[in-house]
Amino acid sequence: MSSFEGAEAVDRQRTMWTWWATLAGRPWLPSLALLALCAVIYLPGLVRLPPVDRTEIIWSETTRAMVDRGDWTSPRFGDDVHQYRPIGTFWVQGAARWLAGQAHERDISVYRIPSFIAVTLAVLALFWLGRGLVGAETALIASGLFAVAPLTVLVSQLAIAEGLCLLPATVAMLALARIYTNDEEPIRTALLFWVAVGIGILINALLVPILVLATLIALYIFDRDLSWLKRLRPIVGVPIALVLGVPWLLVRAHQDGVAFSGLSWREFLAALGGAQDMKLRAFPGTFVLALLLGFIPGTMLLGTALKRFWAERERQRLPRFLLAWVIGYLIYLEALSSKPGTYMVQTMFPALALAVAMVVTGERGEGKHPEWSGFWIWPTALAALPLAIFAAVYAFVGELPSFLALVLIAIVAGLFIWTGQLGREGHLRRWAAVGVSALGLFGLTLLGVVLPGIDRIWPAEMIAKAIAACPKRDAVMIGFREPSGRFLLDIPPDRQTPDALAERFAAKAPTLSIVEDRWAKRTNWALQSRSQNRLAQPTGCVSAYNMMRGCPLYFRIYSPNPAEPCAMPAAFSCSDRTAPIGFEKSGDCD
């Protein structure tokens, strides 16, 4: 190299951003920064987002009823026992509910706190365990990218097992990576691995063991060597994992007589694979698409990381392990899993984040974007993605964004454009910082501001506001059977039929009645069949949309005493000219 070329290289190095390295080099400051990042991004949605039908509310209502009955070994959703849902998640959510007290038993944020804590600790674990693999600066960048990935943000704010399980999955896989790449890794890392596997079983069945097994199979295909597994200390570790995971089987035996009795073979395999299950098989490529869209902004450098790691897989252990982690589990998901892609791919994000962060810290200051990256896209075009999402939400409900939402959306769009420009110019450390800011603000805006601010997509929440001043004891609701009605309004299925209302009227019991328009005729028939008067004039009305069934809804609310109707906010006055929102659907709308 000539003296001129050497001086030019030095100048390029000087232009590189050193903020990440400076932050990573200070004791405890990186951890505090990551903790603050997670709190700022996750907490607004955790607190403001209404309960989400259906899975989240089934978990929460089951936990609430379990604690209310005082039977912590028999979680049930009404009369339904979900055999494929491990006990650990109910116990952790139940502990949060018990600490919060009876007054907060229907506050969904209480049940979300464990997911928030687990995802935050998973982000911190990526930094703590990852710095031994790639160095502090790279691990810090990886943790930031992992924290703000849209699907990571999603599970941090929902009361479901996948948010909780992200912690043991991340810890187990990073401990396994350290054992694989370091012949002298201390025994405490192996013990940490087995503890994480056991806790993962207790929380979400065999999701973590399957993730580990898929990775080991892929690793064996790469290097044809299993001798390193003895460093896992299986003779000591397997009993530890079994002791931690066995309470789930004991609870199943307590409830079923024989654990999982009555399940078909397919249902049994689904039970082992995790707590979620879809009615239909996912289309091929569903999980790949969820991974690519759910890992933004890191997706922009996945091609670069894949190309470089594939070339290095025979010479270096860590690239080989990260490839096996992602490829092995992705093949399993596409081939065998019946789980929702939006809840399953997050366990691969730590591997992707480490790979992308290694590309970022390998930047050479050449002023051009890396090969095989997504930075060929014109920077301004990148703003189309968040703008399209926000526009679709508001167009669907026919509303305009609030001033705060408009400001935040504009900032998000500007940050997306900035990330594209930085990436095209090869300023990867700056790109990572702005990308973390852009996606963090995107998640905060969508889940903490935009969706909570659109009332009509939350029917149960709207009804709860409308009847806040009404006597709600033994209320009847007809035409809305989603779990949120049971959780928020305390209306079980036996009080969700026209006959139930007719029985109350026949018994002369004052009853708050909530009837959706499609069911008004059937309700009046049921009343007249018992020689009761038809429904009187409604006290208030609620126009909403059932997102789960794809139906606009219009509820009329009838006071227990029509002569002295309970007071309702003016926003819930009835109008025949109320325009339905969303797409019309004629049947199966309750």
Coordinates of C-alpha atoms in Angstrom, one line a residue:
M1 CA 0.0 0.0 0.0
S2 CA 1.3 3.4 -0.9
S3 CA 1.7 6.2 1.7
F4 CA -1.2 8.0 0.0
E5 CA -3.5 5.0 0.1
G6 CA -2.5 4.4 3.7
A7 CA -3.4 8.0 4.7
E8 CA -6.7 7.7 2.8
A9 CA -7.5 4.5 4.8
V10 CA -6.7 6.3 8.0
D11 CA -8.9 9.2 7.1
R12 CA -11.8 6.8 6.3
Q13 CA -11.4 5.1 9.7
R14 CA -11.5 8.5 11.4
T15 CA -14.8 9.4 9.7
M16 CA -16.4 6.3 11.2
W17 CA -18.9 6.9 14.0
T18 CA -17.5 5.9 17.4
W19 CA -20.6 6.4 19.5
W20 CA -21.5 2.7 19.7
A21 CA -17.9 1.8 20.8
T22 CA -17.8 4.6 23.4
L23 CA -21.1 3.5 24.9
A24 CA -20.2 -0.2 24.9
G25 CA -16.9 0.5 26.6
R26 CA -18.4 2.0 29.8
P27 CA -19.4 -0.3 32.6
W28 CA -23.2 -0.7 33.1
L29 CA -24.0 2.1 30.7
P30 CA -24.9 -0.2 27.8
S31 CA -27.3 -2.2 30.0
L32 CA -28.9 1.0 31.2
A33 CA -29.2 2.3 27.7
L34 CA -30.9 -0.9 26.5
L35 CA -33.2 -0.9 29.5
A36 CA -34.2 2.6 28.8
L37 CA -34.7 1.8 25.1
C38 CA -37.0 -1.1 25.9
A39 CA -39.0 0.8 28.5
V40 CA -39.6 3.8 26.1
I41 CA -40.7 1.6 23.2
Y42 CA -42.6 -1.2 25.0
L43 CA -44.4 0.6 27.9
P44 CA -46.8 2.9 25.9
G45 CA -48.3 0.0 24.1
L46 CA -48.4 -2.2 27.2
V47 CA -50.4 0.4 29.0
R48 CA -52.6 1.9 26.2
L49 CA -53.3 -1.0 23.8
P50 CA -56.7 -2.5 24.7
P51 CA -57.0 -6.3 25.2
V52 CA -56.4 -8.0 21.8
D53 CA -58.7 -10.8 20.8
R54 CA -58.3 -13.7 20.9
T55 CA -55.2 -15.5 22.1
E56 CA -54.0 -12.8 24.6
I57 CA -57.4 -12.6 26.3
I58 CA -57.8 -16.3 26.5
W59 CA -54.4 -16.4 28.4
S60 CA -55.4 -13.5 30.6
E61 CA -59.0 -14.6 31.4
T62 CA -57.8 -18.2 32.1
T63 CA -55.1 -16.8 34.5
R64 CA -57.6 -14.4 36.1
A65 CA -60.1 -17.2 36.7
M66 CA -57.3 -19.5 38.0
V67 CA -56.2 -17.0 40.6
D68 CA -59.8 -16.2 41.5
R69 CA -60.6 -19.8 42.2
G70 CA -57.4 -20.3 44.1
D71 CA -56.6 -23.5 42.1
W72 CA -53.2 -22.9 40.5
T73 CA -53.0 -26.4 39.0
S74 CA -56.1 -26.1 37.0
P75 CA -56.2 -23.2 34.5
R76 CA -59.4 -23.2 32.5
F77 CA -61.1 -20.9 30.0
G78 CA -64.6 -21.4 31.2
D79 CA -65.0 -25.1 30.9
D80 CA -62.3 -25.5 28.3
V81 CA -58.9 -27.0 29.3
H82 CA -56.2 -26.1 26.8
Q83 CA -53.9 -29.1 27.2
Y84 CA -51.3 -27.6 24.8
R85 CA -50.7 -24.5 27.0
P86 CA -48.0 -25.2 29.6
I87 CA -48.5 -24.1 33.2
G88 CA -45.5 -21.9 33.6
T89 CA -47.0 -18.9 31.7
F90 CA -50.2 -19.1 33.8
W91 CA -48.1 -19.1 36.9
V92 CA -46.0 -16.1 36.0
Q93 CA -49.1 -14.1 34.8
G94 CA -50.9 -15.3 38.0
A95 CA -48.1 -14.0 40.2
A96 CA -48.4 -10.6 38.4
R97 CA -52.2 -10.6 39.0
W98 CA -51.8 -11.6 42.6
L99 CA -49.3 -8.8 43.3
A100 CA -51.5 -6.3 41.5
G101 CA -54.5 -7.2 43.7
Q102 CA -58.2 -7.9 43.0
A103 CA -58.9 -4.4 41.9
H104 CA -56.8 -4.9 38.8
E105 CA -57.9 -8.4 37.9
R106 CA -59.4 -7.1 34.5
D107 CA -56.5 -4.7 33.8
I108 CA -54.8 -6.3 30.8
S109 CA -51.5 -4.4 31.4
V110 CA -51.1 -6.5 34.6
Y111 CA -50.9 -9.7 32.5
R112 CA -48.6 -8.1 30.0
I113 CA -45.9 -7.2 32.5
P114 CA -44.3 -10.6 32.5
S115 CA -43.9 -10.5 28.7
F116 CA -42.4 -7.0 29.0
I117 CA -39.9 -8.1 31.6
A118 CA -39.0 -11.3 29.7
V119 CA -38.4 -9.6 26.3
T120 CA -36.4 -6.8 28.0
L121 CA -34.2 -9.4 29.8
A122 CA -33.8 -11.2 26.4
V123 CA -32.4 -8.0 24.9
L124 CA -30.1 -7.6 27.8
A125 CA -29.1 -11.3 27.6
L126 CA -28.1 -10.8 24.0
F127 CA -25.7 -8.1 25.1
W128 CA -24.4 -9.9 28.2
L129 CA -23.8 -13.2 26.5
G130 CA -23.1 -11.9 23.0
R131 CA -20.2 -9.7 23.9
G132 CA -18.2 -12.9 24.7
L133 CA -18.8 -14.0 21.1
V134 CA -18.4 -10.8 19.1
G135 CA -17.2 -8.0 21.4
A136 CA -19.1 -5.3 23.3
E137 CA -19.7 -2.9 20.4
T138 CA -21.1 -5.6 18.1
A139 CA -23.2 -7.1 20.9
L140 CA -24.7 -3.7 21.7
I141 CA -25.7 -3.0 18.1
A142 CA -27.2 -6.5 17.9
S143 CA -29.2 -5.9 21.0
G144 CA -30.5 -2.6 19.7
L145 CA -31.6 -4.2 16.4
F146 CA -33.2 -7.1 18.3
A147 CA -35.1 -4.8 20.6
V148 CA -36.8 -2.7 18.0
A149 CA -37.6 -5.4 15.4
P150 CA -41.4 -5.1 14.9
L151 CA -42.2 -8.6 15.9
T152 CA -40.1 -8.4 19.0
V153 CA -42.0 -5.2 20.0
L154 CA -45.3 -7.0 19.3
V155 CA -44.6 -10.0 21.7
S156 CA -43.3 -7.6 24.4
Q157 CA -46.8 -6.1 24.7
L158 CA -49.0 -9.1 24.5
A159 CA -49.9 -11.4 27.4
I160 CA -48.9 -14.6 25.6
A161 CA -46.3 -17.4 26.1
E162 CA -44.1 -16.4 23.2
G163 CA -43.1 -13.1 24.8
L164 CA -42.1 -15.0 28.0
C165 CA -40.4 -17.8 26.1
L166 CA -38.1 -15.4 24.2
L167 CA -35.9 -15.1 27.3
P168 CA -35.1 -18.8 27.8
A169 CA -34.8 -19.3 24.1
T170 CA -32.3 -16.5 23.7
V171 CA -30.3 -17.5 26.8
A172 CA -30.2 -21.2 25.8
M173 CA -29.1 -20.5 22.2
L174 CA -26.4 -18.0 23.2
A175 CA -25.0 -20.3 25.8
L176 CA -25.0 -23.1 23.2
A177 CA -23.1 -20.8 20.8
R178 CA -20.5 -20.0 23.4
I179 CA -20.0 -23.6 24.2
Y180 CA -19.7 -24.5 20.5
T181 CA -17.2 -21.7 19.6
N182 CA -15.0 -21.9 22.8
D183 CA -13.4 -25.2 23.8
E184 CA -12.6 -23.7 27.3
E185 CA -16.1 -22.3 28.1
P186 CA -16.7 -22.7 31.9
I187 CA -19.2 -25.2 33.2
R188 CA -21.5 -22.4 34.4
T189 CA -22.4 -21.7 30.8
A190 CA -23.5 -25.3 30.3
L191 CA -25.6 -25.1 33.5
L192 CA -27.1 -21.9 32.3
F193 CA -28.0 -23.6 29.0
W194 CA -29.9 -26.4 30.8
V195 CA -31.7 -24.1 33.2
A196 CA -32.9 -22.1 30.2
V197 CA -34.1 -25.2 28.4
G198 CA -36.0 -26.4 31.5
I199 CA -37.7 -23.0 32.0
G200 CA -38.5 -22.9 28.3
I201 CA -40.3 -26.2 28.7
L202 CA -42.3 -25.0 31.6
I203 CA -43.3 -21.8 29.8
N204 CA -43.8 -23.0 26.2
A205 CA -43.5 -26.8 25.9
L206 CA -40.8 -28.0 23.6
L207 CA -40.3 -24.8 21.6
V208 CA -36.8 -24.3 23.1
P209 CA -35.7 -28.0 22.8
I210 CA -36.9 -28.1 19.2
L211 CA -35.0 -24.9 18.4
V212 CA -31.9 -26.5 19.9
L213 CA -32.4 -29.8 18.1
A214 CA -33.0 -28.1 14.8
T215 CA -29.7 -26.1 15.2
L216 CA -27.8 -29.2 16.2
I217 CA -29.0 -31.1 13.2
A218 CA -28.0 -28.3 10.9
L219 CA -24.6 -28.0 12.6
Y220 CA -24.0 -31.7 12.1
I221 CA -24.7 -31.4 8.4
F222 CA -22.2 -28.6 8.2
D223 CA -19.3 -30.1 10.2
R224 CA -20.1 -33.8 10.8
D225 CA -18.9 -33.5 14.4
L226 CA -20.8 -34.1 17.6
S227 CA -17.8 -34.5 20.0
W228 CA -18.2 -30.9 21.3
L229 CA -21.6 -31.8 22.8
K230 CA -19.8 -33.4 25.8
R231 CA -19.0 -29.8 26.9
L232 CA -22.7 -29.4 27.6
R233 CA -22.3 -31.8 30.6
P234 CA -25.6 -33.6 29.8
I235 CA -25.3 -36.1 32.7
V236 CA -25.6 -33.1 35.1
G237 CA -27.7 -30.8 32.8
V238 CA -30.5 -33.1 31.6
P239 CA -31.8 -33.8 35.1
I240 CA -31.8 -30.0 35.8
A241 CA -33.9 -29.3 32.7
L242 CA -36.3 -32.2 33.6
V243 CA -36.8 -31.0 37.1
L244 CA -37.6 -27.5 35.9
G245 CA -39.9 -28.6 33.2
V246 CA -41.7 -31.5 34.8
P247 CA -44.4 -29.4 36.6
W248 CA -46.2 -29.0 33.3
L249 CA -46.5 -32.8 32.9
L250 CA -47.6 -33.2 36.5
V251 CA -50.3 -30.6 36.0
R252 CA -51.4 -32.4 32.8
A253 CA -51.5 -35.7 34.7
H254 CA -53.5 -34.1 37.5
Q255 CA -56.1 -32.7 35.0
D256 CA -56.1 -35.6 32.4
G257 CA -55.4 -38.7 34.5
V258 CA -52.8 -39.5 32.0
A259 CA -51.0 -36.5 30.6
F260 CA -52.4 -35.4 27.2
S261 CA -55.1 -38.1 27.2
G262 CA -57.8 -37.5 24.6
L263 CA -55.5 -35.6 22.2
S264 CA -55.1 -36.8 18.7
W265 CA -51.6 -37.5 17.4
R266 CA -51.6 -34.2 15.5
E267 CA -52.9 -32.3 18.6
F268 CA -50.2 -34.0 20.8
L269 CA -47.4 -32.9 18.4
A270 CA -48.9 -29.4 18.4
A271 CA -48.9 -29.4 22.2
L272 CA -45.2 -30.3 22.3
G273 CA -44.3 -27.6 19.7
G274 CA -45.6 -24.6 21.7
A275 CA -48.7 -22.9 23.1
Q276 CA -50.0 -21.5 19.9
D277 CA -52.0 -23.4 17.2
M278 CA -53.7 -22.3 14.0
K279 CA -56.8 -23.9 12.6
L280 CA -55.2 -24.1 9.1
R281 CA -51.7 -24.9 7.8
A282 CA -49.7 -21.8 6.9
F283 CA -48.8 -21.2 3.2
P284 CA -45.3 -22.1 2.2
G285 CA -43.0 -19.2 2.8
T286 CA -45.1 -17.7 5.6
F287 CA -42.3 -17.9 8.1
V288 CA -39.7 -16.6 5.7
L289 CA -41.9 -13.6 5.0
A290 CA -42.6 -13.1 8.7
L291 CA -38.9 -13.2 9.4
L292 CA -38.1 -10.6 6.7
L293 CA -40.8 -8.2 7.6
G294 CA -40.5 -8.7 11.3
F295 CA -36.8 -8.1 11.5
I296 CA -36.7 -4.6 9.9
P297 CA -34.3 -2.7 9.9
G298 CA -31.8 -5.5 10.1
T299 CA -33.4 -7.1 7.0
M300 CA -31.5 -4.6 4.9
L301 CA -28.2 -6.3 5.6
L302 CA -29.3 -9.9 5.8
G303 CA -28.2 -10.6 2.2
T304 CA -24.8 -9.3 3.0
A305 CA -24.5 -11.3 6.2
L306 CA -25.7 -14.5 4.5
K307 CA -23.2 -14.1 1.6
R308 CA -20.2 -13.5 3.9
F309 CA -21.1 -16.1 6.5
W310 CA -21.7 -18.7 3.9
A311 CA -18.2 -18.1 2.5
E312 CA -16.8 -18.3 6.0
R313 CA -18.8 -21.3 7.3
E314 CA -16.0 -23.8 6.9
R315 CA -13.3 -21.7 8.5
Q316 CA -15.1 -20.0 11.4
R317 CA -17.4 -21.5 14.0
L318 CA -19.6 -18.6 14.9
P319 CA -20.8 -17.9 11.3
R320 CA -21.5 -21.6 11.0
F321 CA -23.5 -21.7 14.2
L322 CA -25.6 -18.6 13.3
L323 CA -26.4 -20.1 9.9
A324 CA -27.4 -23.4 11.6
W325 CA -29.5 -21.5 14.1
V326 CA -31.6 -19.8 11.5
I327 CA -31.6 -22.3 8.7
G328 CA -32.3 -25.3 10.9
Y329 CA -35.3 -23.8 12.7
L330 CA -36.7 -22.1 9.6
I331 CA -36.8 -25.4 7.8
Y332 CA -38.6 -26.9 10.8
L333 CA -41.2 -24.1 10.9
E334 CA -41.9 -24.3 7.2
A335 CA -42.0 -28.1 7.1
L336 CA -43.8 -29.0 10.3
S337 CA -45.1 -26.1 12.4
S338 CA -48.7 -25.2 12.6
K339 CA -48.0 -22.1 14.6
P340 CA -48.6 -18.4 13.6
G341 CA -45.5 -17.0 11.9
T342 CA -45.8 -13.6 13.7
Y343 CA -45.3 -15.4 17.1
M344 CA -42.6 -18.0 16.1
V345 CA -39.8 -16.3 14.2
Q346 CA -38.6 -14.1 17.0
T347 CA -36.4 -16.9 18.4
M348 CA -34.2 -16.5 15.4
F349 CA -33.8 -12.7 15.7
P350 CA -30.8 -12.9 18.1
A351 CA -28.8 -14.8 15.5
L352 CA -29.9 -12.4 12.8
A353 CA -29.0 -9.4 14.9
L354 CA -25.5 -10.7 15.7
A355 CA -24.9 -11.5 12.0
V356 CA -26.1 -8.0 10.9
A357 CA -24.1 -6.3 13.7
M358 CA -21.0 -8.1 12.6
V359 CA -21.5 -6.6 9.1
V360 CA -22.0 -3.2 10.7
T361 CA -18.8 -3.2 12.7
G362 CA -16.9 -4.6 9.8
E363 CA -17.5 -1.4 7.7
R364 CA -14.4 0.0 6.1
G365 CA -15.5 3.6 5.5
E366 CA -15.4 3.2 1.7
G367 CA -18.4 5.4 1.1
K368 CA -20.6 2.8 -0.7
H369 CA -23.2 0.3 0.5
P370 CA -22.3 -3.3 1.1
E371 CA -22.8 -6.0 -1.5
W372 CA -26.1 -8.0 -1.4
S373 CA -27.7 -5.4 0.9
G374 CA -31.1 -3.8 0.5
F375 CA -29.7 -0.3 0.1
W376 CA -30.1 -0.3 -3.6
I377 CA -33.7 0.9 -2.8
W378 CA -34.0 4.7 -3.3
P379 CA -34.0 6.2 0.3
T380 CA -37.2 8.1 -0.2
A381 CA -39.0 4.9 -1.2
L382 CA -38.3 3.4 2.2
A383 CA -40.8 5.8 3.8
A384 CA -43.5 4.1 1.8
L385 CA -43.6 1.1 4.1
P386 CA -44.5 2.9 7.4
L387 CA -46.7 5.4 5.6
A388 CA -48.6 2.6 3.8
I389 CA -49.2 0.9 7.2
F390 CA -50.5 4.0 8.9
A391 CA -52.6 5.1 5.9
A392 CA -54.2 1.6 5.6
V393 CA -55.2 1.7 9.3
Y394 CA -56.8 5.1 9.1
A395 CA -58.4 4.5 5.7
F396 CA -60.0 1.3 7.0
V397 CA -61.8 3.1 9.8
G398 CA -62.4 6.3 7.9
E399 CA -60.7 8.5 10.4
L400 CA -58.0 11.1 10.4
P401 CA -54.9 10.8 12.6
S402 CA -54.6 13.1 15.6
F403 CA -52.0 15.9 15.7
L404 CA -49.7 13.8 17.8
A405 CA -50.0 10.8 15.5
L406 CA -49.3 13.0 12.5
V407 CA -46.2 14.4 14.0
L408 CA -44.9 11.0 15.0
I409 CA -45.7 9.5 11.6
A410 CA -43.9 12.3 9.9
I411 CA -40.8 11.8 12.1
V412 CA -40.9 8.0 11.4
A413 CA -41.0 8.6 7.7
G414 CA -38.1 11.0 7.8
L415 CA -36.0 8.5 9.9
F416 CA -36.7 5.8 7.4
I417 CA -35.5 8.0 4.6
W418 CA -32.4 8.9 6.6
T419 CA -31.6 5.2 7.2
G420 CA -31.7 4.6 3.5
Q421 CA -29.3 7.4 2.7
L422 CA -26.8 6.4 5.4
G423 CA -26.9 2.8 4.2
R424 CA -26.3 3.8 0.5
E425 CA -23.3 5.9 1.7
G426 CA -21.9 3.0 3.7
H427 CA -22.2 4.7 7.1
L428 CA -23.3 1.5 8.8
R429 CA -22.8 2.5 12.4
R430 CA -24.8 5.6 11.8
W431 CA -27.4 3.5 9.9
A432 CA -27.7 1.2 12.9
A433 CA -28.3 4.1 15.3
V434 CA -30.9 5.8 13.1
G435 CA -32.5 2.5 12.2
V436 CA -32.9 1.6 15.9
S437 CA -34.5 5.0 16.4
A438 CA -36.8 4.7 13.4
L439 CA -38.1 1.3 14.2
G440 CA -38.4 2.0 17.9
L441 CA -40.5 5.1 17.1
F442 CA -42.5 3.1 14.6
G443 CA -43.4 0.5 17.2
L444 CA -44.2 3.1 19.8
T445 CA -46.4 5.1 17.4
L446 CA -48.3 2.1 16.0
L447 CA -49.0 0.2 19.2
G448 CA -48.8 3.0 21.7
V449 CA -50.6 5.8 19.8
V450 CA -52.3 4.9 16.6
L451 CA -54.1 1.7 17.4
P452 CA -55.2 2.6 20.9
G453 CA -56.5 5.9 19.5
I454 CA -58.9 4.2 17.1
D455 CA -61.8 3.3 19.4
R456 CA -64.1 1.5 17.0
I457 CA -61.8 -1.5 16.4
W458 CA -62.1 -2.3 20.1
P459 CA -65.8 -3.2 20.6
A460 CA -65.6 -4.5 24.1
E461 CA -63.5 -1.5 25.2
M462 CA -66.1 0.9 23.7
I463 CA -69.0 -0.9 25.3
A464 CA -67.2 -0.8 28.7
K465 CA -66.9 3.0 28.3
A466 CA -70.5 3.3 27.3
I467 CA -71.9 1.4 30.3
A468 CA -69.4 2.6 32.9
A469 CA -72.2 4.4 34.8
C470 CA -74.7 1.5 34.5
P471 CA -75.4 -1.3 36.9
K472 CA -73.6 -4.2 35.2
R473 CA -74.4 -7.1 37.4
D474 CA -75.8 -10.0 35.3
A475 CA -75.7 -8.0 32.1
V476 CA -76.6 -9.8 28.9
M477 CA -74.8 -9.2 25.6
I478 CA -76.0 -10.6 22.3
G479 CA -74.1 -10.6 19.1
F480 CA -70.5 -10.5 20.3
R481 CA -68.9 -13.7 21.5
E482 CA -65.2 -12.7 21.4
P483 CA -63.2 -13.4 24.6
S484 CA -62.8 -9.7 25.2
G485 CA -66.5 -9.6 26.2
R486 CA -65.9 -12.1 28.9
F487 CA -62.7 -10.5 30.2
L488 CA -63.6 -6.8 30.1
L489 CA -67.3 -6.9 30.6
D490 CA -67.6 -10.0 32.8
I491 CA -70.3 -11.5 30.6
P492 CA -69.9 -15.3 30.2
P493 CA -71.3 -17.3 27.3
D494 CA -74.4 -18.3 29.3
R495 CA -75.4 -14.7 29.2
Q496 CA -74.8 -14.1 25.5
T497 CA -78.0 -15.6 23.9
P498 CA -81.5 -14.3 23.3
D499 CA -82.9 -17.0 25.5
A500 CA -80.8 -15.8 28.4
L501 CA -82.2 -12.3 28.1
A502 CA -85.8 -13.7 27.8
E503 CA -85.3 -15.7 31.0
R504 CA -84.1 -12.6 32.9
F505 CA -87.1 -10.6 31.6
A506 CA -89.5 -13.5 32.5
A507 CA -88.0 -13.5 36.1
K508 CA -88.6 -9.7 36.3
A509 CA -84.9 -9.2 36.9
P510 CA -83.6 -5.8 35.9
T511 CA -81.0 -6.5 33.2
L512 CA -78.6 -4.3 31.3
S513 CA -79.0 -5.5 27.8
I514 CA -76.6 -5.1 24.9
V515 CA -77.9 -6.3 21.5
E516 CA -76.2 -6.1 18.2
D517 CA -78.6 -5.1 15.3
R518 CA -78.3 -8.5 13.5
W519 CA -79.7 -10.2 16.6
A520 CA -82.5 -7.7 17.3
K521 CA -85.2 -9.7 15.5
R522 CA -84.2 -13.1 17.1
T523 CA -84.1 -11.4 20.5
N524 CA -87.6 -10.0 20.1
W525 CA -88.8 -13.4 19.0
A526 CA -87.3 -15.0 22.2
L527 CA -89.0 -12.3 24.3
Q528 CA -92.4 -12.7 22.7
S529 CA -92.2 -16.5 23.0
R530 CA -92.1 -16.0 26.8
S531 CA -94.9 -13.4 26.7
Q532 CA -92.6 -10.5 27.3
N533 CA -92.6 -7.1 25.6
R534 CA -90.2 -6.3 22.8
L535 CA -87.1 -4.4 23.4
A536 CA -87.8 -0.8 24.4
Q537 CA -86.0 2.3 23.2
P538 CA -82.2 2.0 23.6
T539 CA -80.4 4.3 26.0
G540 CA -77.2 4.3 24.0
C541 CA -75.5 2.9 20.9
V542 CA -72.0 1.7 20.0
S543 CA -70.7 1.5 16.4
A544 CA -67.7 -0.7 16.2
Y545 CA -65.9 -3.3 14.1
N546 CA -65.0 -6.9 14.9
M547 CA -61.5 -7.3 13.5
M548 CA -61.4 -11.1 14.2
R549 CA -64.5 -11.9 12.1
G550 CA -64.3 -9.0 9.7
C551 CA -67.7 -7.4 10.5
P552 CA -69.1 -4.0 11.3
L553 CA -71.2 -4.0 14.4
Y554 CA -73.9 -1.8 15.8
F555 CA -74.9 -2.3 19.4
R556 CA -78.0 -0.9 21.1
I557 CA -77.8 -0.7 24.9
Y558 CA -81.0 -1.0 27.0
S559 CA -81.0 0.2 30.6
P560 CA -82.3 -2.2 33.3
N561 CA -85.0 0.4 34.2
P562 CA -86.2 2.2 31.0
A563 CA -88.1 4.7 33.1
E564 CA -84.8 5.8 34.7
P565 CA -82.1 5.1 32.1
C566 CA -78.5 5.2 33.2
A567 CA -76.4 8.1 32.0
M568 CA -74.1 7.5 29.0
P569 CA -71.5 9.8 27.4
A570 CA -72.9 11.8 24.5
A571 CA -70.5 10.0 22.1
F572 CA -72.7 6.9 22.5
S573 CA -76.0 8.5 21.5
C574 CA -78.0 6.5 18.9
S575 CA -78.2 7.6 15.3
D576 CA -79.8 5.9 12.3
R577 CA -77.2 7.6 10.0
T578 CA -74.1 6.0 11.6
A579 CA -72.0 4.7 8.8
P580 CA -70.5 1.3 9.4
I581 CA -66.7 1.0 9.2
G582 CA -64.6 -1.6 7.4
F583 CA -65.9 -4.3 5.1
E584 CA -69.5 -5.5 5.2
K585 CA -70.2 -9.2 6.0
S586 CA -73.6 -10.8 6.3
G587 CA -73.1 -13.9 8.5
D588 CA -71.0 -15.3 11.3
C589 CA -70.4 -11.9 12.7
D590 CA -70.8 -12.5 16.4

